Amino acid sequence: MSTKLIAPSLLAADFANLQRDIEMVNQSEADWFHIDIMDGVFVPNISYGMTVLKAITQHTKKLVDVHLMIVDPDRYIKTFAELGSNNLTVHYEACTHLHRTIQAIKAEGMNAGVALNPHTPIHLLEDIIKDIDLICLMSVNPGFGGQSFIENTYSKIKQLKALITKKGAKTKIEIDGGVTDKNAVQLIEAGADVLVAGSYVFKSENPLETIKGLKALANQ
Ligand code: DX5
Ligand code: ZN
């Protein structure tokens, strides 16, 4: 079994102490930095954009996993590559020509990710799964941190895992939203490879220990 990964979401970090929180993740057992970009159109919230991402990637010492919650993401693929993104995830619901978008992301040297809103069925990925490096299953409605986990996610993970196996794909499964120590084990058992956690990590008393605990639960 490959190592299961932990990706703290900086959306829940203290923005007035961003460098401190980035260094904490650098020192921790976390594997990726998860970075949420929101445009106020695709989702009803605006997070941060290119200038902040540029400042962030000057300090990150781990893989940078960028989750774009924006309409028409094709406009910015090159920019996000230049800013230091390693994974670039676009939303299925925001892409008319998803195959073209995925090829464009790969052409810029990044891993291509596709995120699915809670209502978007797995079977829509049937003809594209082999091209995708990472599927981000939203386990909350995107736009905000600190929401509660949607239980139907377990069933979607199992369906996605079955599709990946059937097609002989190498796609990783990432779960995003409401991840805590209460659901981590069940998520991994269902087939998850990467757990994103924002509030659970950054709002805890000892984020370093929280990451360590989550990593241990995911790999027990
Ligand atoms: C939600 C974002 C998530 C969010 C997760 O739109 O995509 O990455 O930061 O936050 P928590 O872990 O607090 O649900
Ligand atoms: Zn996210």
PDB file of N, CA and C in Angstrom, residues 16 47-48 67 174 209:
ATOM      1  N   ALA A  16      -2.364  36.783   8.902  1.00  0.00           N
ATOM      2  CA  ALA A  16      -1.450  37.793   9.429  1.00  0.00           C
ATOM      3  C   ALA A  16      -0.132  37.153   9.872  1.00  0.00           C
ATOM      4  N   SER A  47     -11.029  34.101  -1.981  1.00  0.00           N
ATOM      5  CA  SER A  47      -9.977  33.793  -0.999  1.00  0.00           C
ATOM      6  C   SER A  47      -8.769  34.683  -1.243  1.00  0.00           C
ATOM      7  N   TYR A  48      -7.816  34.207  -2.005  1.00  0.00           N
ATOM      8  CA  TYR A  48      -6.644  35.009  -2.358  1.00  0.00           C
ATOM      9  C   TYR A  48      -6.226  34.657  -3.774  1.00  0.00           C
ATOM     10  N   HIS A  67      -6.024  24.305  -5.795  1.00  0.00           N
ATOM     11  CA  HIS A  67      -7.427  23.966  -6.084  1.00  0.00           C
ATOM     12  C   HIS A  67      -8.122  25.221  -6.583  1.00  0.00           C
ATOM     13  N   GLU A 174      -8.381  12.433  -3.748  1.00  0.00           N
ATOM     14  CA  GLU A 174      -8.203  13.429  -2.670  1.00  0.00           C
ATOM     15  C   GLU A 174      -9.576  13.807  -2.119  1.00  0.00           C
ATOM     16  N   GLU A 209       1.077  18.513  16.071  1.00  0.00           N
ATOM     17  CA  GLU A 209       0.612  17.231  16.620  1.00  0.00           C
ATOM     18  C   GLU A 209      -0.640  16.750  15.899  1.00  0.00           C
TER      19      GLU A 209
END
